CSV table of C-alpha atoms and ligand atoms in Angstrom, one decimal:
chain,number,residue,atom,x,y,z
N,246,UNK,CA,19.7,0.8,16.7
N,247,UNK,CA,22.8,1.0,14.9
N,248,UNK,CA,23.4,4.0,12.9
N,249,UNK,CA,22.4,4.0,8.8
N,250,UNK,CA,25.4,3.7,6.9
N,251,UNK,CA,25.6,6.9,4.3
N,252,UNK,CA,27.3,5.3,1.8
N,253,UNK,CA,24.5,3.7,-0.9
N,254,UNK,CA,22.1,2.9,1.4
N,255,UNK,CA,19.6,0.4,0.4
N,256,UNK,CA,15.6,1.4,-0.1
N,257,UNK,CA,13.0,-0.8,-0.6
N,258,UNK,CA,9.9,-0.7,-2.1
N,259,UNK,CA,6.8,-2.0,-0.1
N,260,UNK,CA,3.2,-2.5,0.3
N,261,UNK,CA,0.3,-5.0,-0.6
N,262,UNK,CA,-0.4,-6.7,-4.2
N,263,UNK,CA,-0.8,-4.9,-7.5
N,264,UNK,CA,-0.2,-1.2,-6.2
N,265,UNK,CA,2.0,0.2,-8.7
N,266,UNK,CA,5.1,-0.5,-6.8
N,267,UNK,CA,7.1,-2.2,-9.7
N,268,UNK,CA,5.2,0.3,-12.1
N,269,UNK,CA,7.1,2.9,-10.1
N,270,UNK,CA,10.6,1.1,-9.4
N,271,UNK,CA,11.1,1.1,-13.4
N,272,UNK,CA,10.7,4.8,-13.0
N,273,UNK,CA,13.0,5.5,-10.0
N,274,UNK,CA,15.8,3.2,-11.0
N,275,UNK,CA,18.2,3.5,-13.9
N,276,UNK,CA,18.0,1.0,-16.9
N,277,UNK,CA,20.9,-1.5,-15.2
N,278,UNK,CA,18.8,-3.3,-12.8
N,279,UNK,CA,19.2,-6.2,-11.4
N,280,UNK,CA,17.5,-9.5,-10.3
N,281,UNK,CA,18.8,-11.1,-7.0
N,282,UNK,CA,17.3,-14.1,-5.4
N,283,UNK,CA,16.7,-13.5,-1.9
N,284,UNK,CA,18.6,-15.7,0.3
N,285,UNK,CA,16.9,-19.0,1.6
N,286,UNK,CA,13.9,-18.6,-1.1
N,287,UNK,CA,13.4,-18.8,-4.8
N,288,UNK,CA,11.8,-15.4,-4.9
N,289,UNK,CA,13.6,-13.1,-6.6
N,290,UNK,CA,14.1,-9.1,-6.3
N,291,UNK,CA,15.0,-6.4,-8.5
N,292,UNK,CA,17.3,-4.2,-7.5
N,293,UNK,CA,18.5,-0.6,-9.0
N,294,UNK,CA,20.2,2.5,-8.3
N,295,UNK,CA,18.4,5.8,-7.8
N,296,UNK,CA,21.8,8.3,-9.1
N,297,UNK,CA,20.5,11.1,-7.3
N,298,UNK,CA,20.7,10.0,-4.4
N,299,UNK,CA,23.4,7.4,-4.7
N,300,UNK,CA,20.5,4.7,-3.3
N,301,UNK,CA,20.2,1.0,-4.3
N,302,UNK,CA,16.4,0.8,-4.9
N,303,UNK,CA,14.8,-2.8,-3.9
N,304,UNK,CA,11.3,-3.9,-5.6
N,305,UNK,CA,9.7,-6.3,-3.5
N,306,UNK,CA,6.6,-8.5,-3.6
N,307,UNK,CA,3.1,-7.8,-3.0
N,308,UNK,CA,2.5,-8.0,1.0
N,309,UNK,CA,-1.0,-8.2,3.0
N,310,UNK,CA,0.7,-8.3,6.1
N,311,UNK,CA,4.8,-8.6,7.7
N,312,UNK,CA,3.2,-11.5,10.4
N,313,UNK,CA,2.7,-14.0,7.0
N,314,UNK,CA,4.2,-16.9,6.6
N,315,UNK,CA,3.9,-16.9,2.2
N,316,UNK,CA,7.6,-17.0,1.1
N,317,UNK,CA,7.0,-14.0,-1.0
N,318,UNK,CA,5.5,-12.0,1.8
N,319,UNK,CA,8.9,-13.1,4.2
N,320,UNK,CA,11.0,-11.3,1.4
N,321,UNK,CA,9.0,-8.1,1.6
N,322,UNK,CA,9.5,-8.3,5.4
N,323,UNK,CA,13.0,-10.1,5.9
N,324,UNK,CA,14.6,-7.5,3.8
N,325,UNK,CA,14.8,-5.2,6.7
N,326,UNK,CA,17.0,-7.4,8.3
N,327,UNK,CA,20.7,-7.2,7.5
N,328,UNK,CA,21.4,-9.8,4.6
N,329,UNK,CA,24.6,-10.5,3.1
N,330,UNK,CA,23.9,-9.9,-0.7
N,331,UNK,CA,21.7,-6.4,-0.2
N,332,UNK,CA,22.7,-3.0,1.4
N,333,UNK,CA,21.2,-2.2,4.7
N,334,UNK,CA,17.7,-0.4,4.2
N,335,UNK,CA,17.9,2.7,5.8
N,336,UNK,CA,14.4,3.9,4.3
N,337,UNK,CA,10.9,2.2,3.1
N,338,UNK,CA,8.8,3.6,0.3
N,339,UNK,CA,5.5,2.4,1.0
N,340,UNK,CA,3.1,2.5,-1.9
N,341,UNK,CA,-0.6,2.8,-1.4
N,342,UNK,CA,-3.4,2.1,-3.5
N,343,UNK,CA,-5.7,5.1,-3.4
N,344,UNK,CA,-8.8,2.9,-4.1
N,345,UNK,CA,-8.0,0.9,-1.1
N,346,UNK,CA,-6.7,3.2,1.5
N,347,UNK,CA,-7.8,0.8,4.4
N,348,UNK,CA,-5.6,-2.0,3.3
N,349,UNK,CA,-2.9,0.3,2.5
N,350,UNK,CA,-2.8,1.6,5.8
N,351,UNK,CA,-3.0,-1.5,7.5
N,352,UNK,CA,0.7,-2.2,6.1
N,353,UNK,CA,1.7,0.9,6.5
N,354,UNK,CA,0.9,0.8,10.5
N,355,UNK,CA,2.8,-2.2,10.0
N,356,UNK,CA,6.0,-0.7,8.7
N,357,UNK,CA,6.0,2.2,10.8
N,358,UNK,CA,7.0,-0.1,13.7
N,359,UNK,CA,10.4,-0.6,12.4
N,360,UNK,CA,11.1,2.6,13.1
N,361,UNK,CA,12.7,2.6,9.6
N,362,UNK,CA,12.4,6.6,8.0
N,363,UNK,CA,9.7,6.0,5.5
N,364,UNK,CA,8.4,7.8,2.7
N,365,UNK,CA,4.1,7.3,1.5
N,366,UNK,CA,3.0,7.3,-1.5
N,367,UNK,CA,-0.5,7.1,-2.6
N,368,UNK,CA,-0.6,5.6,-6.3
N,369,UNK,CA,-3.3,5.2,-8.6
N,370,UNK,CA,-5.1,8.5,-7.8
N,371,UNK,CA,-6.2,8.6,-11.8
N,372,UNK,CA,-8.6,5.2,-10.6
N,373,UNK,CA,-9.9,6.8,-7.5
N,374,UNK,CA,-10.8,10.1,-8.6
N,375,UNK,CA,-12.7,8.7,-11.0
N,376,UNK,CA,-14.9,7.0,-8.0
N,377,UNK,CA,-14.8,10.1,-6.8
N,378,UNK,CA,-12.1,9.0,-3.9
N,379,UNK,CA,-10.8,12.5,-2.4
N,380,UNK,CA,-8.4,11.9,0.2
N,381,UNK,CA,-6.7,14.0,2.7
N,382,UNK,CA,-3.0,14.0,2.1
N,383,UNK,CA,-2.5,16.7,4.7
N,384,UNK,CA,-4.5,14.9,7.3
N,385,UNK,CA,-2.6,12.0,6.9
N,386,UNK,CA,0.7,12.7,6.4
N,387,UNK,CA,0.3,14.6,10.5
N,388,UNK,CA,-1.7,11.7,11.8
N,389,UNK,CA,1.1,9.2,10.3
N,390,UNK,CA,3.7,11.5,10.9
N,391,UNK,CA,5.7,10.8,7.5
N,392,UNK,CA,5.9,12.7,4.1
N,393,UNK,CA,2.9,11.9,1.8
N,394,UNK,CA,3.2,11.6,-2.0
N,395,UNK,CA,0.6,10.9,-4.9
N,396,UNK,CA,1.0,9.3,-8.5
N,397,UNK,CA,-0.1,7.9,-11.4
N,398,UNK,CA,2.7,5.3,-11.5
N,399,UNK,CA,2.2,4.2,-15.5
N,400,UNK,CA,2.6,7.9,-16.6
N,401,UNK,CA,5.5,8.7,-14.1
N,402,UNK,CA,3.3,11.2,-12.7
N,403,UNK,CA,4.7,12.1,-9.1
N,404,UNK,CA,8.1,10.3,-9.6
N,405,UNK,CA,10.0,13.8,-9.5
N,406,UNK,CA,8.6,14.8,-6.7
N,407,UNK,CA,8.9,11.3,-5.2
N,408,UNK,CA,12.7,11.5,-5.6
N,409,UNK,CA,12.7,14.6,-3.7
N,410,UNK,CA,10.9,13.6,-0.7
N,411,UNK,CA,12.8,10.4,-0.9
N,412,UNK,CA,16.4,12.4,0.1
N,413,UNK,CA,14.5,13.0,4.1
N,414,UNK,CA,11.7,10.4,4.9
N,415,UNK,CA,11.1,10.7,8.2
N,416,UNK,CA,10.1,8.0,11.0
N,417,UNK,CA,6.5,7.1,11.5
N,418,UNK,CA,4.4,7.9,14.9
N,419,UNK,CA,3.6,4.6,16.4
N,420,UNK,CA,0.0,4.8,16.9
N,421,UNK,CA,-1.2,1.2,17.1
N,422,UNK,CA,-2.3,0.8,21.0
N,423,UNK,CA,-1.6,-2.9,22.1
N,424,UNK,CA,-3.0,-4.5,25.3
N,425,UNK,CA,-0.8,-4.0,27.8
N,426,UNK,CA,0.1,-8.0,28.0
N,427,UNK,CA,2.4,-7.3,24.5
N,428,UNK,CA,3.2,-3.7,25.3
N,429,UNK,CA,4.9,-5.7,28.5
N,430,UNK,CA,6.8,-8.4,26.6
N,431,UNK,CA,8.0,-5.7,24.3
N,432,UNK,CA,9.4,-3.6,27.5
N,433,UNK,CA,11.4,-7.1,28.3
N,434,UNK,CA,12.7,-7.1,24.8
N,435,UNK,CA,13.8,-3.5,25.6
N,436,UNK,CA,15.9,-4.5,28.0
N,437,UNK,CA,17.6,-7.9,26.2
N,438,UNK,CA,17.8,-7.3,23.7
N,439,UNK,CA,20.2,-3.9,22.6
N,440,UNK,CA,21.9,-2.6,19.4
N,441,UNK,CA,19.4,-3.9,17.0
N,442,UNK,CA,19.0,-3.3,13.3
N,443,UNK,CA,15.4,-3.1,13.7
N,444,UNK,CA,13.4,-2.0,17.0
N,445,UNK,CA,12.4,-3.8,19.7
N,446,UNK,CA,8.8,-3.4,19.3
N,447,UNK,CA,9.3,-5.1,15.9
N,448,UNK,CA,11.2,-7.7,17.3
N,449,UNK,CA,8.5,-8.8,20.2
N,450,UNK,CA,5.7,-8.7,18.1
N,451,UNK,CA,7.4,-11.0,15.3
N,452,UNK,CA,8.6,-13.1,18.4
N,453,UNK,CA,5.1,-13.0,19.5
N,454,UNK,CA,3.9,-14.4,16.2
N,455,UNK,CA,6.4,-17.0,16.0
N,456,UNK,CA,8.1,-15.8,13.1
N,457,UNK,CA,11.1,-18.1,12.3
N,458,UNK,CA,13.3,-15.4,10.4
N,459,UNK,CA,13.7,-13.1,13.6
N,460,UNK,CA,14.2,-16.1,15.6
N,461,UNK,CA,17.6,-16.4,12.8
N,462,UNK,CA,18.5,-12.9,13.4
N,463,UNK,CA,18.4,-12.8,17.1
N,464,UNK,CA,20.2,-16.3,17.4
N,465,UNK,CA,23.5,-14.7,15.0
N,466,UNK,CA,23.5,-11.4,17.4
N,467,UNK,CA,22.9,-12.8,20.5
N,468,UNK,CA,23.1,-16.9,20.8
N,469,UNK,CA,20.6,-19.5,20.9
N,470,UNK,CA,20.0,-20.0,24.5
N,471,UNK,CA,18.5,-16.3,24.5
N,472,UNK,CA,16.2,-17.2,21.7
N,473,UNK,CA,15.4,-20.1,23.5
N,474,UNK,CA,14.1,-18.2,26.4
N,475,UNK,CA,12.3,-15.6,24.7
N,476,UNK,CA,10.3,-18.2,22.7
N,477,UNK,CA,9.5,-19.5,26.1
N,478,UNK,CA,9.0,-16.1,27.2
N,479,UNK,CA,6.6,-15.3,24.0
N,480,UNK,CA,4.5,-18.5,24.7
N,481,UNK,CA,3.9,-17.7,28.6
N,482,UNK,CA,2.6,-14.5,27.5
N,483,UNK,CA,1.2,-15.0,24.2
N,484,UNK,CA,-1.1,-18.1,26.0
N,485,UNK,CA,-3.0,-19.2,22.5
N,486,UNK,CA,-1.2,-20.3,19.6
N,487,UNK,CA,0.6,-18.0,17.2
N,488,UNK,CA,-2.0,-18.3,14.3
N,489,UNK,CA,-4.2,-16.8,16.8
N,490,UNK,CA,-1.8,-14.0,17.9
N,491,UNK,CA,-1.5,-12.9,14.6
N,492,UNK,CA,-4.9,-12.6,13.6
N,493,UNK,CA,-5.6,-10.4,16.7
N,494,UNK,CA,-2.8,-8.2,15.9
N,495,UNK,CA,-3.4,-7.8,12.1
N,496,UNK,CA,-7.0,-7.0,13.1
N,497,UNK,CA,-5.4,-4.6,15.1
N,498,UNK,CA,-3.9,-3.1,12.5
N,499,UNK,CA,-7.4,-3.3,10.1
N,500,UNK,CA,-9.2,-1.4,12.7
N,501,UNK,CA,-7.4,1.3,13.1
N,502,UNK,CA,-6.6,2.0,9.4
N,503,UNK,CA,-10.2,1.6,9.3
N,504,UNK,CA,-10.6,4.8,11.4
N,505,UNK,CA,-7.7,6.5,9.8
N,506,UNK,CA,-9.8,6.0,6.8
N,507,UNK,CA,-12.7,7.6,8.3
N,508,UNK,CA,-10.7,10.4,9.1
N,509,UNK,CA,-9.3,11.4,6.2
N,510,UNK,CA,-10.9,9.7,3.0
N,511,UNK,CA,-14.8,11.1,1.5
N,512,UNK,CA,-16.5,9.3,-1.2
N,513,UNK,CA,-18.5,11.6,-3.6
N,514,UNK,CA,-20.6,9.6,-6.0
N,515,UNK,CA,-19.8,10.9,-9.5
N,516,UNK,CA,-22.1,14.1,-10.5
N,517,UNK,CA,-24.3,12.7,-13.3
N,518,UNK,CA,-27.5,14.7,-15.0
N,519,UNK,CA,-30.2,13.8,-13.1
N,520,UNK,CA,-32.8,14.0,-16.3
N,521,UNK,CA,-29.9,12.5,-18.3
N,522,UNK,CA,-30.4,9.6,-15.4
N,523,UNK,CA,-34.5,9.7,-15.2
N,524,UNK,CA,-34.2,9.7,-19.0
N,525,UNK,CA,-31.9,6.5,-19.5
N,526,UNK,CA,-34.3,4.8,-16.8
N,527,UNK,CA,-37.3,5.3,-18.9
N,528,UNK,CA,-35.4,3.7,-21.7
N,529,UNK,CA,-34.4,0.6,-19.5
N,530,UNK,CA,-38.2,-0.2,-18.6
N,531,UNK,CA,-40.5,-2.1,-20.6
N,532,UNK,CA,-43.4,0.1,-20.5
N,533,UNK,CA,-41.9,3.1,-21.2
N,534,UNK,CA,-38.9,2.0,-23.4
N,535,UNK,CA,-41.0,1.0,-25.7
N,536,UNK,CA,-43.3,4.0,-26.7
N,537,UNK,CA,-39.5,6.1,-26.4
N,538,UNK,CA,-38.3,3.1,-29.2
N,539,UNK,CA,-41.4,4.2,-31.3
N,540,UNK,CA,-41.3,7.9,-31.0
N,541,UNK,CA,-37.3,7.3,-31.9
N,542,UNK,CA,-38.6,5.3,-35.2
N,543,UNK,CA,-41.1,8.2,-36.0
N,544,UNK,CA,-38.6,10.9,-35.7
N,545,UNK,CA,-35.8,9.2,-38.2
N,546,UNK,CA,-38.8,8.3,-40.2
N,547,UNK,CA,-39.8,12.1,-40.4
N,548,UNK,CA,-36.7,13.2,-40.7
N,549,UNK,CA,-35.6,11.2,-43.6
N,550,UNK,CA,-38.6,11.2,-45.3
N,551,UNK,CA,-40.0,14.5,-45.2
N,552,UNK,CA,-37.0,16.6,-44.6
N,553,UNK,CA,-34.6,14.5,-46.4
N,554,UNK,CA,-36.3,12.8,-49.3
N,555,UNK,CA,-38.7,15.8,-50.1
N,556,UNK,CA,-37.3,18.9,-48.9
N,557,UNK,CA,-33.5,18.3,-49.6
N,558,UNK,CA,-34.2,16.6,-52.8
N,559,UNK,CA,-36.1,19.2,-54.3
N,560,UNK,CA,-33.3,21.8,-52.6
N,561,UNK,CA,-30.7,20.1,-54.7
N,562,UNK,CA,-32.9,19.5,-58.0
N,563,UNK,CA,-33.3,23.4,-58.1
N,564,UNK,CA,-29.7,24.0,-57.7
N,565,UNK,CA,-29.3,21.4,-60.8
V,646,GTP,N1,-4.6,3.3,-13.6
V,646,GTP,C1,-3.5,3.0,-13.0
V,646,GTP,N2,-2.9,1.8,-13.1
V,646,GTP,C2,-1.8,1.5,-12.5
V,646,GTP,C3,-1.2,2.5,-11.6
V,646,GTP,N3,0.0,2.0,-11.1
V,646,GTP,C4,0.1,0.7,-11.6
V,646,GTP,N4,-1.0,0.5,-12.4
V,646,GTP,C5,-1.3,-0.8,-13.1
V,646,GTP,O1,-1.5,-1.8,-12.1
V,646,GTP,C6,-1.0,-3.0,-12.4
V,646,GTP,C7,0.0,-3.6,-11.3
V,646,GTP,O2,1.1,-2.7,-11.3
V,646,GTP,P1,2.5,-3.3,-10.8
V,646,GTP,O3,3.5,-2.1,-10.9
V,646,GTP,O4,2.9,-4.6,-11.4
V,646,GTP,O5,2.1,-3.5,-9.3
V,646,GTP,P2,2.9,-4.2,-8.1
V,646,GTP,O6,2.6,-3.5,-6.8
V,646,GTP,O7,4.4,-4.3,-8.5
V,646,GTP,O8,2.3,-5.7,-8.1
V,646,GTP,P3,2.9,-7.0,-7.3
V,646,GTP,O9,4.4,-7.0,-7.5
V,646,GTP,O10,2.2,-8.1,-8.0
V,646,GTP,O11,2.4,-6.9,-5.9
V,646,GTP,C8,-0.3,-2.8,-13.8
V,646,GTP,O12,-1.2,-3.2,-14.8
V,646,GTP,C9,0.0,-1.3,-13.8
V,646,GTP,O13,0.0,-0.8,-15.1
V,646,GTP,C10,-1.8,3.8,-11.5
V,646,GTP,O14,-1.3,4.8,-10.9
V,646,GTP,N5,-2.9,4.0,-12.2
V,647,MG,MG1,5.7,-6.0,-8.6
């Protein structure tokens, strides 16, 4: 791979729809931001500089998963290629939703094959606590081998502490296991194609999947006739068609995030009164509700009546 450049290095903000990651982009960045319209597509990206650590910060578009075709989901993956207009990302900050760690972890699984340092962090902790979502930062952060953060992007809770895990992120274990069919066409990838700005594993599965953009990117770096073989190449072993590739490899990816979850995520129903719960059941049924709606009557009754219309009255007439 060729080396990160030190000098304002680009980071981009990733992961799936709606998780807080432009929430926390307005926090990270400074006030001059940006919008740039990524190149060969009318979706546009914000862009800002994180001072600290003399960064240009990329917000990027919802993404369910990098082997999409949806032009909004290319940008959230393409933008780890070198493009002409945006610094070279030499770090991700993927953003999880805490009430939907499964899905979050499928993209991150994702990411971590670009062997791009990456920073975690697990938003919208306010919304899963309160369905009493605990999860295991710890546990996670040494299965997926990368720093793990929390927030509560709105409030800019956990941006200060983001910052400062943002100045190391570290590289992600690679922990999906492929059948050994890809892990094979990978290896030949290895060995073609060398000096990339993303790794070969990357490269043969998006090759696998037919993706047209990494097709682009190897044809500038290394000429279209080796493209043309290793679309061959990808066809002979891939067999089926590419829409069915990809749906074996992004259930992959569900399956194990699936077990991740397992691993480090428990689900404690919130602790309610259980007479306060008996009681507001005997209020919902028929034949109980309604003697409780009577005895509720009586009790005002009495307690206006008797307590408040004699006892109070003649309490206040003495005073007079
Ligand atoms: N309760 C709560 N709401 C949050 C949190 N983070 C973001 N939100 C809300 O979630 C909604 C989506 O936030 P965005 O920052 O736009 O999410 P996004 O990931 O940029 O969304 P896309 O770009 O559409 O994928 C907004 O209404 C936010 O206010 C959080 O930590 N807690
Ligand atoms: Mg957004």
């Amino acid at each position: 791979m060729d080396s990160v450049p030190s000098q304002n290095p680009g980071i981009a903000i990733v992961g799936n729809m709606n998780v807080g990651k432009s929430s926390l982009f307005s926090w990270l960045s400074n006030k001059d931001t940006v919008s740039m319209n990524f190149p060969g597509t009318t979706v546009s990206v914000a862009a800002g500089q994180i001072k600290s650590l003399n960064a240009t910060l990329y917000d990027t578009p919802g993404i369910y998963s990098i082997f999409s075709a949806n032009e909004d989901e290319k940008v959230s993956r393409d933008i780890l290629l070198p493009q002409k207009a945006f610094k070279q990302i030499a770090s991700i900050l993927l953003v999880a939703d805490a009430k939907n760690m499964k899905r979050s972890l499928a993209i991150a699984l994702q990411y971590a094959e670009y062997n791009i340092p990456m920073l975690v962090d697990i938003n919208m902790i306010d919304e899963a606590e309160a369905r009493g979502i605990k999860i295991n930062f710890e546990k996670l952060s040494g299965i997926l081998g990368v720093d793990i953060c929390s927030s509560i992007a709105p409030e800019g809770i956990g941006v200060r502490k983001l910052l400062t895990k943002l100045k190391a992120p570290r590289i992600a274990k690679k922990i999906v296991t492929y059948p050994d069919w890809i892990n094979n066409f990978i290896d030949i990838i290895k060995k073609l194609c060398r000096d990339t700005d993303i790794s070969p594993r990357v490269i043969g599965l998006l090759l696998l999947a037919g993706d047209k953009s990494i097709e682009g990117y190897l044809a500038q770096k290394f000429g279209p006739e080796l493209v043309e073989e290793l679309k061959d190449l990808a066809a002979d072993y891939r067999k089926e068609d590419t829409e069915t590739f990809r749906a074996l490899i992004v259930n992959l990816y569900n399956k194990k995030a699936e077990q991740i979850v397992k691993e480090i995520q428990e689900v404690e129903p919130p602790r309610r009164n259980p007479y306060l719960m008996t009681f507001g059941d005997w209020c919902t049924r028929l034949h109980t509700g309604i003697p409780i709606a009577i005895a509720v009557l009586v009790l005002v009754y009495l307690f206006v009546g008797s307590f408040g219309a004699t006892f109070l009255v003649d309490k206040i007439n003495g005073v007079i």
